[in-house]
mmCIF file of C-alpha atoms in Angstrom:
data_model
loop_
_atom_site.group_PDB
_atom_site.id
_atom_site.type_symbol
_atom_site.label_atom_id
_atom_site.label_comp_id
_atom_site.label_asym_id
_atom_site.label_seq_id
_atom_site.Cartn_x
_atom_site.Cartn_y
_atom_site.Cartn_z
ATOM 1 C CA MET A 2 -8.215 17.887 14.788
ATOM 2 C CA LYS A 3 -6.839 14.881 16.672
ATOM 3 C CA HIS A 4 -3.321 13.573 15.951
ATOM 4 C CA ILE A 5 -1.640 10.360 17.039
ATOM 5 C CA SER A 6 1.927 9.113 16.823
ATOM 6 C CA ASN A 7 4.009 6.166 17.940
ATOM 7 C CA PRO A 8 6.146 7.265 20.921
ATOM 8 C CA ASP A 9 8.570 4.394 20.246
ATOM 9 C CA LEU A 10 9.561 5.820 16.844
ATOM 10 C CA PRO A 11 12.002 8.708 16.448
ATOM 11 C CA ILE A 12 10.450 11.951 15.175
ATOM 12 C CA ILE A 13 12.593 13.927 12.722
ATOM 13 C CA LEU A 14 10.529 17.121 12.584
ATOM 14 C CA LYS A 15 10.531 19.026 15.881
ATOM 15 C CA ASN A 16 7.088 19.648 17.378
ATOM 16 C CA TRP A 17 5.435 17.163 14.987
ATOM 17 C CA PRO A 18 1.977 16.581 16.491
ATOM 18 C CA GLY A 19 1.568 13.188 14.820
ATOM 19 C CA ASN A 20 -0.646 11.939 12.026
ATOM 20 C CA PRO A 21 -4.120 13.452 11.664
ATOM 21 C CA VAL A 22 -7.002 11.153 12.548
ATOM 22 C CA SER A 23 -10.684 11.642 11.766
ATOM 23 C CA SER A 24 -13.418 11.465 14.393
ATOM 24 C CA SER A 25 -13.960 7.828 13.355
ATOM 25 C CA GLY A 26 -10.286 7.009 14.027
ATOM 26 C CA ARG A 27 -9.141 6.807 10.389
ATOM 27 C CA PHE A 28 -5.933 8.380 9.102
ATOM 28 C CA PHE A 29 -6.361 11.020 6.397
ATOM 29 C CA HIS A 30 -4.478 13.768 4.583
ATOM 30 C CA PRO A 31 -5.963 17.072 5.768
ATOM 31 C CA GLN A 32 -5.348 18.839 2.434
ATOM 32 C CA TYR A 33 -6.850 16.071 0.292
ATOM 33 C CA ARG A 34 -9.852 14.714 2.126
ATOM 34 C CA PHE A 35 -11.673 12.084 0.127
ATOM 35 C CA GLU A 36 -15.112 10.966 1.149
ATOM 36 C CA LEU A 37 -17.417 8.897 -1.047
ATOM 37 C CA THR A 38 -21.167 9.047 -0.974
ATOM 38 C CA TRP A 39 -23.431 6.175 -1.993
ATOM 39 C CA ALA A 40 -24.263 8.168 -5.130
ATOM 40 C CA ASP A 41 -20.539 8.284 -6.025
ATOM 41 C CA ILE A 42 -20.256 4.518 -5.640
ATOM 42 C CA ILE A 43 -23.368 3.800 -7.717
ATOM 43 C CA LYS A 44 -22.168 6.181 -10.448
ATOM 44 C CA TRP A 45 -18.723 4.514 -10.488
ATOM 45 C CA LYS A 46 -20.106 0.957 -10.630
ATOM 46 C CA SER A 47 -22.723 1.760 -13.291
ATOM 47 C CA ARG A 48 -20.216 3.203 -15.782
ATOM 48 C CA PRO A 49 -18.424 0.926 -18.248
ATOM 49 C CA ASN A 50 -14.802 0.102 -17.509
ATOM 50 C CA PRO A 51 -12.692 1.498 -20.391
ATOM 51 C CA TYR A 52 -10.077 -1.214 -19.770
ATOM 52 C CA ALA A 53 -12.441 -4.207 -19.588
ATOM 53 C CA ARG A 54 -11.770 -5.434 -23.141
ATOM 54 C CA ALA A 55 -7.978 -5.199 -22.748
ATOM 55 C CA LYS A 56 -8.144 -6.977 -19.383
ATOM 56 C CA ARG A 57 -10.138 -9.864 -20.893
ATOM 57 C CA LYS A 58 -7.624 -10.244 -23.748
ATOM 58 C CA GLU A 59 -4.560 -10.186 -21.485
ATOM 59 C CA THR A 60 -3.045 -13.667 -21.197
ATOM 60 C CA TRP A 61 0.373 -12.932 -19.625
ATOM 61 C CA ARG A 62 0.953 -14.484 -16.213
ATOM 62 C CA ALA A 63 4.005 -14.177 -14.008
ATOM 63 C CA THR A 64 6.169 -17.270 -13.750
ATOM 64 C CA ILE A 65 5.991 -18.744 -10.270
ATOM 65 C CA ILE A 66 9.324 -19.960 -8.964
ATOM 66 C CA LYS A 67 9.005 -22.114 -5.864
ATOM 67 C CA ASP A 68 12.418 -21.523 -4.336
ATOM 68 C CA ASP A 69 12.741 -20.485 -0.706
ATOM 69 C CA THR A 70 16.548 -20.089 -0.789
ATOM 70 C CA PHE A 71 16.214 -16.318 -0.473
ATOM 71 C CA LEU A 72 14.263 -16.718 2.759
ATOM 72 C CA LYS A 73 16.905 -19.002 4.258
ATOM 73 C CA ASN A 74 19.941 -16.795 3.597
ATOM 74 C CA LYS A 75 20.913 -13.206 4.404
ATOM 75 C CA LYS A 76 21.732 -11.955 0.883
ATOM 76 C CA ASP A 77 20.233 -8.757 -0.490
ATOM 77 C CA GLY A 78 17.383 -9.212 -2.908
ATOM 78 C CA HIS A 79 13.719 -8.698 -3.560
ATOM 79 C CA ILE A 80 10.614 -10.797 -4.097
ATOM 80 C CA TRP A 81 7.359 -9.817 -5.750
ATOM 81 C CA LEU A 82 4.621 -11.093 -3.448
ATOM 82 C CA GLY A 83 1.731 -10.243 -5.728
ATOM 83 C CA HIS A 84 -0.267 -7.277 -6.988
ATOM 84 C CA ALA A 85 1.792 -4.295 -5.746
ATOM 85 C CA SER A 86 3.473 -5.990 -2.762
ATOM 86 C CA PHE A 87 7.220 -6.528 -2.557
ATOM 87 C CA PHE A 88 9.665 -7.824 0.046
ATOM 88 C CA PHE A 89 13.177 -6.328 -0.029
ATOM 89 C CA ARG A 90 16.280 -7.271 1.933
ATOM 90 C CA ILE A 91 18.913 -4.535 1.786
ATOM 91 C CA ASN A 92 22.011 -4.514 4.002
ATOM 92 C CA GLY A 93 20.384 -6.947 6.420
ATOM 93 C CA ARG A 94 17.160 -4.944 6.724
ATOM 94 C CA ASN A 95 13.842 -6.489 5.735
ATOM 95 C CA ILE A 96 11.368 -4.134 4.091
ATOM 96 C CA LEU A 97 7.803 -5.060 3.178
ATOM 97 C CA VAL A 98 6.045 -2.703 0.764
ATOM 98 C CA ASP A 99 2.291 -3.086 0.380
ATOM 99 C CA PRO A 100 0.845 0.246 -0.741
#
């Protein structure tokens, strides 16, 4: 199994070989390999979505505040960028989370 790592980043665990990479160059978790077949995709798309009705009825929308003050100062804070993405500033460090 091939592993790669960034030599510019500090490694905490001694003798860490790096992150496992598949033969196609994709990162993966060796204990929880997940590979879809075309049959899996067709089965998934052909089944009804149990949340479809609730999603159609949902009318709540986030309020959009167009204020870039946070971007122009150095104060701690956070911004929801959309979906599951957030930008945090904590003790002068900028952290972008986009799972």
